[in-house]
Every structure is written in C-alpha cells, then in structure tokens.
C-alpha cells in the first residue's frame, strides 16, 4: 500500500492515514482502492487499537478520519494526490462530503478502471428519516489525459431508482433539492450492507 496522506499527533498516541491499495484491481471488480486508517496507541500499557475502512473517494476517507478527531487541515490532499478537481462544483461537493460525510451511510460503490477516462460510482443513504430523496448517487469521472476529475450528485427516492438510472442514463442526473443542515449525532460514513444489485 502507498501512503497518500498522514497525520500523527504530537504525543504519538494517534495516527491517521489515507492509503492507496493498488492490489485492489486484482480482487473483486470495482472494489474501492482507498483505505482510511486510524491507529490509537496506549503508551502506558504498550498496546494499540487499529480501525480502518475501505472507501471509494478521497473526500469520504477524509470524512471518516475527521470523525475520529483528525484535524481537518491535517489530512488535506497533498499536491500530486490523484487527479485535480476540474471545476468549482466538484470542489464544493467534495468539501461537503468531507465535512458532513457522517450524515450519510455508504451503501455501495464501484471504482472503474479505464483510459482515457475512469468512472467511480457511489451510492449513499441519508441518516435523516425525514429526507424525501434519501439516496444520493455520486459520479466521479476522471480524465486521465488532463489529470482532472468532475464529481456530480443525484437524488433518488430509492436505491433501486438510482441503480435504474445508472443502467439507462437517458435523462439528466436528478439534482438534489437544497435542504437545511440539521444536527445529527456524529457517526462516520462507512461500509454498510450493499443492495442485491451491484454495478
């Protein structure tokens, strides 16, 4: 694995890392290649605990670590980390996922390989029971020739509707309706049971 970003607390008790697992392309098709890792050390007993999650997007890896008390700026993507955001829409959405990723649960994802473009598809579910369109479909398309990527978001009433849109794509990605940010108990977005259908 290759370390993409890391932060270690001054007292040496905690480490936060984002890793790239290049071997994932030889495993289950579409498996996420990013791993967020939190290491907590008990220096008195000389023991440690290790927690990790495999996630499809850098912003979700950052969110997972931030929810475990990693400083926001400490785990920012360094120069040369993957492709660059191609526009302000991508920048804003990635920032929102990083800062408020705990409001969603990761349902399913597929990380595609290809040239000159590669697409990553992510399905999230809102933790807000009042959400009218609780499922969010994220599409990241990387242009490997220019070294840039775009990230777009669609809102759906059901996971099935989101997967149907992926199969068809004859209509624009449904734009989410802005909703007020509500206070929810902190809980990081992380892997959950995937629906019966995968892409």
Coordinates of N, CA and C in Angstrom, one line a residue:
X1 N 0.8 -1.2 0.0 CA 0.0 0.0 0.0 C 0.9 1.3 0.0
X2 N 0.4 2.3 -0.6 CA 1.1 3.6 -0.7 C 0.4 4.6 0.2
X3 N 1.1 5.3 1.0 CA 0.5 6.3 1.9 C 0.3 7.6 1.1
X4 N -0.9 8.1 1.0 CA -1.3 9.3 0.3 C -1.3 10.5 1.2
X5 N -1.7 10.3 2.4 CA -1.8 11.4 3.4 C -1.7 10.8 4.8
X6 N -1.1 11.6 5.7 CA -1.0 11.1 7.1 C -0.8 12.2 8.1
X7 N -1.3 11.9 9.3 CA -1.1 12.9 10.4 C -0.9 12.1 11.6
X8 N 0.1 12.6 12.4 CA 0.4 11.9 13.7 C 0.3 13.0 14.8
X9 N -0.4 12.7 15.9 CA -0.5 13.7 17.0 C 0.9 13.9 17.6
X10 N 1.1 15.0 18.2 CA 2.3 15.4 18.8 C 2.7 14.4 20.0
X11 N 1.7 13.9 20.7 CA 2.1 13.0 21.8 C 2.3 11.5 21.3
X12 N 2.2 11.3 20.0 CA 2.4 10.0 19.5 C 1.3 9.0 19.8
X13 N 0.2 9.4 20.3 CA -0.9 8.5 20.7 C -1.8 8.1 19.5
X14 N -1.9 8.9 18.5 CA -2.8 8.7 17.4 C -2.1 8.9 16.0
X15 N -2.5 8.1 15.1 CA -2.1 8.3 13.7 C -3.3 8.1 12.8
X16 N -3.3 9.0 11.8 CA -4.4 9.0 10.8 C -3.8 8.9 9.4
X17 N -4.2 7.9 8.6 CA -3.6 7.8 7.3 C -4.7 7.5 6.2
X18 N -4.4 7.9 5.0 CA -5.1 7.5 3.8 C -4.2 6.8 2.9
X19 N -4.5 5.5 2.6 CA -3.7 4.6 1.9 C -4.3 4.3 0.5
X20 N -3.4 4.0 -0.5 CA -3.9 3.5 -1.8 C -3.5 2.1 -1.9
X21 N -4.5 1.2 -2.1 CA -4.2 -0.2 -2.3 C -4.3 -0.6 -3.8
X22 N -3.1 -0.6 -4.4 CA -3.1 -0.8 -5.8 C -3.5 -2.3 -6.2
X23 N -3.3 -3.2 -5.2 CA -3.7 -4.6 -5.4 C -5.2 -4.8 -5.6
X24 N -6.0 -3.8 -5.2 CA -7.4 -4.0 -5.3 C -7.9 -4.2 -6.7
X25 N -7.2 -3.8 -7.7 CA -7.6 -4.0 -9.1 C -7.6 -5.5 -9.4
X26 N -6.9 -6.3 -8.7 CA -6.8 -7.7 -8.9 C -7.8 -8.5 -8.1
X27 N -8.6 -7.9 -7.3 CA -9.5 -8.6 -6.5 C -10.9 -8.5 -7.0
X28 N -11.9 -8.2 -6.2 CA -13.3 -8.1 -6.6 C -13.4 -6.9 -7.6
X29 N -14.0 -7.1 -8.8 CA -14.2 -6.0 -9.7 C -14.9 -4.8 -9.0
X30 N -14.3 -3.6 -9.2 CA -14.9 -2.4 -8.7 C -14.6 -2.1 -7.2
X31 N -13.8 -2.9 -6.6 CA -13.5 -2.7 -5.2 C -12.8 -1.4 -5.0
X32 N -13.1 -0.7 -3.9 CA -12.5 0.6 -3.6 C -11.0 0.4 -3.3
X33 N -10.2 1.4 -3.8 CA -8.8 1.3 -3.7 C -8.2 2.1 -2.6
X34 N -9.1 2.9 -1.9 CA -8.6 3.8 -0.8 C -8.9 3.2 0.5
X35 N -8.0 3.3 1.5 CA -8.2 2.8 2.8 C -7.9 3.9 3.8
X36 N -8.9 4.2 4.6 CA -8.7 5.2 5.7 C -8.4 4.4 7.0
X37 N -7.3 4.8 7.7 CA -6.8 4.0 8.8 C -6.6 4.9 10.0
X38 N -7.1 4.5 11.2 CA -6.9 5.2 12.4 C -6.2 4.3 13.4
X39 N -5.0 4.7 13.9 CA -4.2 3.9 14.9 C -4.2 4.7 16.2
X40 N -4.7 4.1 17.3 CA -4.6 4.7 18.6 C -3.7 3.9 19.5
X41 N -2.8 4.5 20.1 CA -1.8 3.8 21.0 C -2.0 4.1 22.4
X42 N -1.9 3.1 23.3 CA -1.9 3.3 24.7 C -0.5 3.2 25.2
X43 N 0.2 4.3 25.4 CA 1.6 4.2 25.7 C 1.9 3.6 27.1
X44 N 0.9 3.7 28.0 CA 1.1 3.1 29.3 C 1.1 1.6 29.3
X45 N 0.1 1.0 28.6 CA 0.1 -0.4 28.5 C 0.8 -1.0 27.3
X46 N 1.3 -0.1 26.5 CA 2.1 -0.5 25.3 C 1.2 -1.4 24.4
X47 N 0.0 -1.0 24.2 CA -1.0 -1.7 23.3 C -1.5 -0.6 22.3
X48 N -2.2 -1.1 21.3 CA -2.8 -0.2 20.3 C -4.1 -0.8 19.8
X49 N -4.9 0.0 19.2 CA -6.1 -0.4 18.5 C -6.1 0.2 17.1
X50 N -6.6 -0.6 16.2 CA -6.5 -0.3 14.8 C -7.9 -0.4 14.2
X51 N -8.3 0.7 13.5 CA -9.6 0.7 12.9 C -9.4 1.2 11.4
X52 N -10.1 0.6 10.5 CA -9.9 1.1 9.1 C -11.2 0.9 8.3
X53 N -11.3 1.5 7.2 CA -12.5 1.4 6.3 C -12.0 1.6 4.9
X54 N -12.5 0.8 4.0 CA -12.2 0.9 2.6 C -13.3 1.8 2.0
X55 N -12.9 2.9 1.3 CA -13.8 3.9 0.8 C -13.5 4.2 -0.6
X56 N -14.5 4.7 -1.4 CA -14.3 4.9 -2.8 C -13.7 6.3 -3.2
X57 N -13.9 7.3 -2.4 CA -13.5 8.6 -2.7 C -12.6 9.2 -1.7
X58 N -11.6 10.1 -2.0 CA -10.7 10.7 -1.1 C -11.5 11.5 0.0
X59 N -12.6 12.2 -0.4 CA -13.3 13.0 0.5 C -14.0 12.2 1.6
X60 N -14.4 11.0 1.2 CA -15.0 10.1 2.2 C -14.0 9.5 3.1
X61 N -12.8 9.3 2.6 CA -11.7 8.9 3.5 C -11.3 10.0 4.5
X62 N -11.3 11.2 4.0 CA -11.1 12.3 4.9 C -12.2 12.5 6.0
X63 N -13.4 12.3 5.6 CA -14.5 12.4 6.5 C -14.4 11.4 7.6
X64 N -14.1 10.2 7.2 CA -14.0 9.0 8.1 C -13.0 9.3 9.2
X65 N -11.9 9.9 8.8 CA -10.8 10.2 9.7 C -11.1 11.4 10.6
X66 N -11.8 12.4 10.0 CA -12.2 13.6 10.7 C -13.1 13.3 11.9
X67 N -14.0 12.3 11.6 CA -15.0 11.9 12.6 C -14.3 11.2 13.8
X68 N -13.1 10.8 13.5 CA -12.3 10.2 14.6 C -11.2 11.2 15.2
X69 N -11.6 12.5 15.0 CA -10.9 13.6 15.6 C -9.5 13.9 15.0
X70 N -9.4 13.6 13.7 CA -8.3 14.1 12.9 C -8.5 15.5 12.5
X71 N -7.6 16.4 12.8 CA -7.8 17.8 12.4 C -8.1 17.9 10.9
X72 N -9.0 18.8 10.5 CA -9.5 18.8 9.1 C -8.3 19.2 8.2
X73 N -7.5 20.2 8.5 CA -6.5 20.6 7.6 C -5.3 19.6 7.6
X74 N -5.2 18.8 8.6 CA -4.1 17.9 8.7 C -4.1 16.7 7.7
X75 N -5.3 16.5 7.2 CA -5.5 15.3 6.3 C -5.9 15.8 4.9
X76 N -5.6 17.1 4.6 CA -5.9 17.6 3.2 C -5.1 16.8 2.2
X77 N -5.6 16.7 1.0 CA -4.9 16.0 -0.1 C -3.7 16.8 -0.5
X78 N -2.5 16.2 -0.4 CA -1.3 16.9 -0.9 C -1.2 17.0 -2.4
X79 N -0.3 17.9 -2.8 CA -0.1 18.1 -4.3 C 0.3 16.7 -4.9
X80 N -0.3 16.4 -6.0 CA 0.1 15.1 -6.7 C -0.7 14.0 -6.3
X81 N -1.7 14.2 -5.4 CA -2.6 13.1 -4.9 C -3.7 12.9 -5.9
X82 N -3.6 12.0 -6.8 CA -4.6 11.7 -7.8 C -4.8 12.8 -8.8
X83 N -6.0 12.9 -9.3 CA -6.4 14.0 -10.3 C -6.9 15.2 -9.5
X84 N -7.0 16.3 -10.2 CA -7.4 17.6 -9.6 C -8.8 17.9 -9.9
X85 N -9.6 18.5 -9.1 CA -10.9 18.9 -9.4 C -11.0 19.8 -10.6
X86 N -11.9 19.5 -11.5 CA -12.0 20.2 -12.8 C -12.8 21.5 -12.7
X87 N -13.6 21.7 -11.6 CA -14.5 22.9 -11.6 C -14.9 23.1 -10.1
X88 N -15.5 24.3 -9.9 CA -15.9 24.6 -8.5 C -17.1 23.8 -8.0
X89 N -17.9 23.2 -8.9 CA -18.9 22.3 -8.4 C -18.3 21.1 -7.8
X90 N -17.3 20.6 -8.4 CA -16.6 19.4 -7.8 C -16.0 19.8 -6.5
X91 N -15.3 20.9 -6.4 CA -14.7 21.4 -5.2 C -15.7 21.5 -4.0
X92 N -16.8 22.1 -4.3 CA -17.8 22.3 -3.3 C -18.4 21.0 -2.8
X93 N -18.7 20.1 -3.7 CA -19.3 18.8 -3.3 C -18.3 18.0 -2.5
X94 N -17.0 18.0 -2.9 CA -16.0 17.2 -2.2 C -15.9 17.8 -0.7
X95 N -15.9 19.1 -0.6 CA -15.8 19.8 0.7 C -17.0 19.4 1.6
X96 N -18.2 19.3 1.0 CA -19.4 19.0 1.7 C -19.3 17.5 2.2
X97 N -18.8 16.6 1.3 CA -18.7 15.2 1.7 C -17.7 15.1 2.8
X98 N -16.6 15.8 2.7 CA -15.5 15.8 3.7 C -16.0 16.2 5.1
X99 N -16.8 17.4 5.1 CA -17.2 18.0 6.3 C -18.5 17.4 6.9
X100 N -19.3 16.8 6.1 CA -20.6 16.3 6.6 C -20.9 14.9 6.1
X101 N -19.8 14.1 5.9 CA -20.0 12.7 5.4 C -20.6 11.8 6.5
X102 N -20.6 12.2 7.7 CA -21.2 11.5 8.8 C -22.8 11.5 8.7
X103 N -23.3 12.3 7.8 CA -24.8 12.4 7.7 C -25.3 11.4 6.7
X104 N -24.3 10.6 6.1 CA -24.7 9.6 5.1 C -24.1 8.3 5.4
X105 N -24.7 7.2 5.0 CA -24.1 5.9 5.1 C -23.8 5.4 3.7
X106 N -22.6 4.8 3.6 CA -22.2 4.2 2.3 C -22.9 2.9 2.1
X107 N -23.6 2.9 1.0 CA -24.4 1.7 0.7 C -23.7 0.8 -0.3
X108 N -23.2 1.4 -1.4 CA -22.5 0.6 -2.4 C -21.6 1.5 -3.2
X109 N -20.6 0.9 -3.9 CA -19.8 1.7 -4.8 C -19.1 0.8 -5.8
X110 N -18.6 1.4 -6.9 CA -17.9 0.7 -7.9 C -16.8 1.6 -8.5
X111 N -15.6 1.2 -8.3 CA -14.5 2.0 -8.8 C -14.0 1.4 -10.2
X112 N -14.2 2.2 -11.2 CA -13.9 1.7 -12.6 C -12.5 2.0 -13.0
X113 N -12.0 1.1 -13.8 CA -10.6 1.3 -14.4 C -10.8 1.5 -15.9
X114 N -10.0 2.4 -16.5 CA -10.1 2.7 -17.9 C -9.2 3.8 -18.3
X115 N -9.1 4.0 -19.6 CA -8.3 5.1 -20.2 C -9.0 5.4 -21.5
X116 N -9.2 6.7 -21.8 CA -8.7 7.9 -21.1 C -9.5 8.4 -19.9
X117 N -10.7 7.7 -19.7 CA -11.5 8.2 -18.5 C -11.8 7.0 -17.6
X118 N -12.0 7.3 -16.3 CA -12.3 6.3 -15.4 C -13.5 6.8 -14.5
X119 N -14.5 6.0 -14.3 CA -15.6 6.4 -13.5 C -15.8 5.7 -12.2
X120 N -16.1 6.4 -11.1 CA -16.3 5.9 -9.8 C -17.8 6.2 -9.5
X121 N -18.6 5.2 -9.1 CA -20.0 5.4 -8.7 C -20.2 5.0 -7.3
X122 N -20.9 5.9 -6.6 CA -21.1 5.7 -5.1 C -22.5 6.0 -4.8
X123 N -23.1 5.0 -4.0 CA -24.5 5.2 -3.5 C -24.5 5.4 -2.0
X124 N -25.0 6.5 -1.6 CA -25.1 6.9 -0.2 C -26.6 7.0 0.2
X125 N -26.8 6.7 1.5 CA -28.2 6.9 2.1 C -28.2 7.9 3.2
X126 N -29.1 8.8 3.2 CA -29.2 9.8 4.3 C -29.6 9.1 5.6
X127 N -29.0 9.7 6.7 CA -29.4 9.2 8.0 C -30.6 10.0 8.5
X128 N -31.1 11.0 7.8 CA -32.2 11.7 8.2 C -33.5 11.0 7.8
X129 N -34.3 10.5 8.7 CA -35.5 9.8 8.3 C -36.6 10.7 7.6
X130 N -36.4 12.0 7.7 CA -37.4 12.9 7.0 C -37.0 13.2 5.6
X131 N -35.9 12.7 5.1 CA -35.4 13.1 3.8 C -36.4 12.5 2.7
X132 N -36.8 13.3 1.8 CA -37.8 12.8 0.8 C -37.0 12.0 -0.3
X133 N -35.8 12.3 -0.6 CA -35.0 11.6 -1.5 C -33.7 11.2 -0.8
X134 N -33.7 10.2 0.0 CA -32.6 9.8 0.9 C -31.4 9.2 0.2
X135 N -31.5 8.8 -1.0 CA -30.4 8.1 -1.7 C -29.7 9.1 -2.6
X136 N -28.4 9.2 -2.4 CA -27.6 10.1 -3.3 C -26.6 9.3 -4.1
X137 N -26.6 9.5 -5.4 CA -25.7 8.8 -6.3 C -24.6 9.8 -6.7
X138 N -23.4 9.4 -6.4 CA -22.2 10.3 -6.8 C -21.5 9.6 -8.0
X139 N -21.2 10.5 -9.0 CA -20.5 10.1 -10.1 C -19.2 10.9 -10.3
X140 N -18.1 10.2 -10.1 CA -16.8 10.9 -10.3 C -16.2 10.4 -11.7
X141 N -15.9 11.3 -12.5 CA -15.3 10.9 -13.8 C -14.0 11.6 -13.9
X142 N -12.9 10.8 -14.0 CA -11.5 11.3 -14.1 C -11.1 11.2 -15.5
X143 N -10.5 12.4 -16.0 CA -9.9 12.5 -17.3 C -8.4 12.3 -17.1
X144 N -7.9 11.1 -17.5 CA -6.5 10.8 -17.2 C -5.6 11.5 -18.1
X145 N -6.1 12.1 -19.2 CA -5.2 12.9 -20.1 C -4.9 14.2 -19.5
X146 N -5.9 14.9 -18.9 CA -5.7 16.2 -18.3 C -5.4 16.2 -16.8
X147 N -5.5 15.0 -16.2 CA -5.3 14.9 -14.8 C -6.3 15.6 -13.9
X148 N -7.5 15.6 -14.4 CA -8.6 16.3 -13.7 C -9.8 15.3 -13.5
X149 N -10.7 15.7 -12.7 CA -11.9 14.9 -12.5 C -13.1 15.8 -12.1
X150 N -14.3 15.3 -12.4 CA -15.5 16.0 -12.0 C -16.3 15.1 -11.1
X151 N -17.1 15.7 -10.2 CA -17.9 14.9 -9.3 C -19.3 15.5 -9.3
X152 N -20.3 14.7 -9.5 CA -21.7 15.1 -9.6 C -22.5 14.3 -8.7
X153 N -23.7 14.9 -8.3 CA -24.6 14.2 -7.3 C -26.0 14.2 -7.8
X154 N -26.7 13.1 -7.6 CA -28.1 13.0 -8.0 C -28.9 12.4 -6.8
X155 N -30.2 12.8 -6.7 CA -31.0 12.4 -5.5 C -32.1 11.5 -6.0
X156 N -32.4 10.4 -5.2 CA -33.4 9.4 -5.6 C -34.2 9.0 -4.4
X157 N -35.4 8.6 -4.6 CA -36.3 8.1 -3.5 C -35.8 6.8 -3.0
X158 N -35.3 5.9 -3.9 CA -34.9 4.6 -3.5 C -33.6 4.2 -4.1
X159 N -33.0 3.2 -3.6 CA -31.7 2.7 -4.1 C -32.0 2.1 -5.5
X160 N -33.1 1.4 -5.7 CA -33.4 0.8 -7.0 C -33.5 1.9 -8.0
X161 N -34.1 3.0 -7.7 CA -34.3 4.1 -8.7 C -32.9 4.6 -9.1
X162 N -32.0 4.7 -8.2 CA -30.6 5.1 -8.5 C -29.9 4.2 -9.4
X163 N -30.0 2.9 -9.2 CA -29.4 1.8 -10.0 C -30.1 1.8 -11.4
X164 N -31.4 2.0 -11.4 CA -32.0 2.0 -12.7 C -31.5 3.2 -13.6
X165 N -31.3 4.4 -12.9 CA -30.8 5.5 -13.7 C -29.4 5.2 -14.2
X166 N -28.6 4.5 -13.4 CA -27.2 4.1 -13.9 C -27.3 3.2 -15.2
X167 N -28.3 2.3 -15.2 CA -28.4 1.5 -16.4 C -28.9 2.2 -17.6
X168 N -29.8 3.2 -17.4 CA -30.4 3.9 -18.5 C -29.7 5.1 -19.0
X169 N -29.5 6.1 -18.1 CA -28.9 7.4 -18.3 C -29.4 8.2 -19.5
X170 N -30.7 8.0 -19.8 CA -31.3 8.7 -20.9 C -31.8 10.1 -20.4
X171 N -31.8 10.3 -19.1 CA -32.2 11.6 -18.6 C -31.1 12.2 -17.7
X172 N -31.1 13.5 -17.5 CA -30.1 14.1 -16.6 C -30.1 13.6 -15.2
X173 N -29.0 13.6 -14.5 CA -28.9 13.2 -13.2 C -29.8 14.1 -12.3
X174 N -30.8 13.5 -11.6 CA -31.7 14.4 -10.8 C -31.0 15.3 -9.8
X175 N -31.1 16.6 -9.9 CA -30.4 17.5 -9.0 C -31.1 17.5 -7.6
X176 N -30.3 17.3 -6.6 CA -30.8 17.4 -5.2 C -31.4 18.7 -4.9
X177 N -32.5 18.7 -4.1 CA -33.1 20.0 -3.6 C -32.3 20.4 -2.4
X178 N -31.8 21.6 -2.3 CA -31.1 22.1 -1.1 C -32.0 21.9 0.2
X179 N -31.4 21.4 1.2 CA -32.2 21.2 2.5 C -31.3 21.8 3.6
X180 N -32.0 22.3 4.6 CA -31.3 22.9 5.8 C -30.4 21.8 6.5
X181 N -29.2 22.2 6.9 CA -28.4 21.2 7.6 C -28.9 21.0 9.0
X182 N -29.2 19.8 9.4 CA -29.7 19.5 10.7 C -28.6 18.9 11.5
X183 N -28.7 19.1 12.8 CA -27.8 18.5 13.7 C -28.1 17.0 13.9
X184 N -27.0 16.2 13.7 CA -27.2 14.7 13.9 C -26.0 14.2 14.7
X185 N -26.2 13.1 15.5 CA -25.1 12.6 16.2 C -24.0 12.2 15.3
X186 N -22.8 12.5 15.8 CA -21.6 12.2 14.9 C -21.5 10.7 14.7
X187 N -21.4 10.3 13.5 CA -21.1 8.9 13.1 C -20.5 8.9 11.7
X188 N -19.3 8.3 11.6 CA -18.7 8.4 10.3 C -19.4 7.6 9.2
X189 N -19.4 8.1 8.0 CA -19.8 7.2 6.9 C -18.9 6.0 6.7
X190 N -19.5 4.9 6.6 CA -18.7 3.7 6.4 C -19.4 2.6 5.7
X191 N -18.7 1.5 5.3 CA -19.3 0.5 4.6 C -20.6 -0.1 5.3
X192 N -21.6 -0.4 4.5 CA -22.8 -1.0 5.0 C -23.2 -2.1 4.1
X193 N -24.2 -2.8 4.4 CA -24.7 -3.9 3.5 C -25.1 -3.3 2.2
X194 N -24.6 -3.9 1.1 CA -24.9 -3.4 -0.2 C -26.3 -4.0 -0.6
X195 N -27.0 -3.3 -1.6 CA -28.2 -3.9 -2.1 C -27.9 -5.1 -2.9
X196 N -29.0 -5.8 -3.3 CA -28.9 -7.1 -4.0 C -28.2 -6.9 -5.4
X197 N -28.3 -5.7 -6.0 CA -27.8 -5.4 -7.3 C -26.5 -4.6 -7.1
X198 N -25.5 -4.9 -7.9 CA -24.2 -4.2 -7.9 C -23.9 -3.8 -9.3
X199 N -23.1 -2.8 -9.4 CA -22.6 -2.3 -10.8 C -21.1 -2.2 -10.7

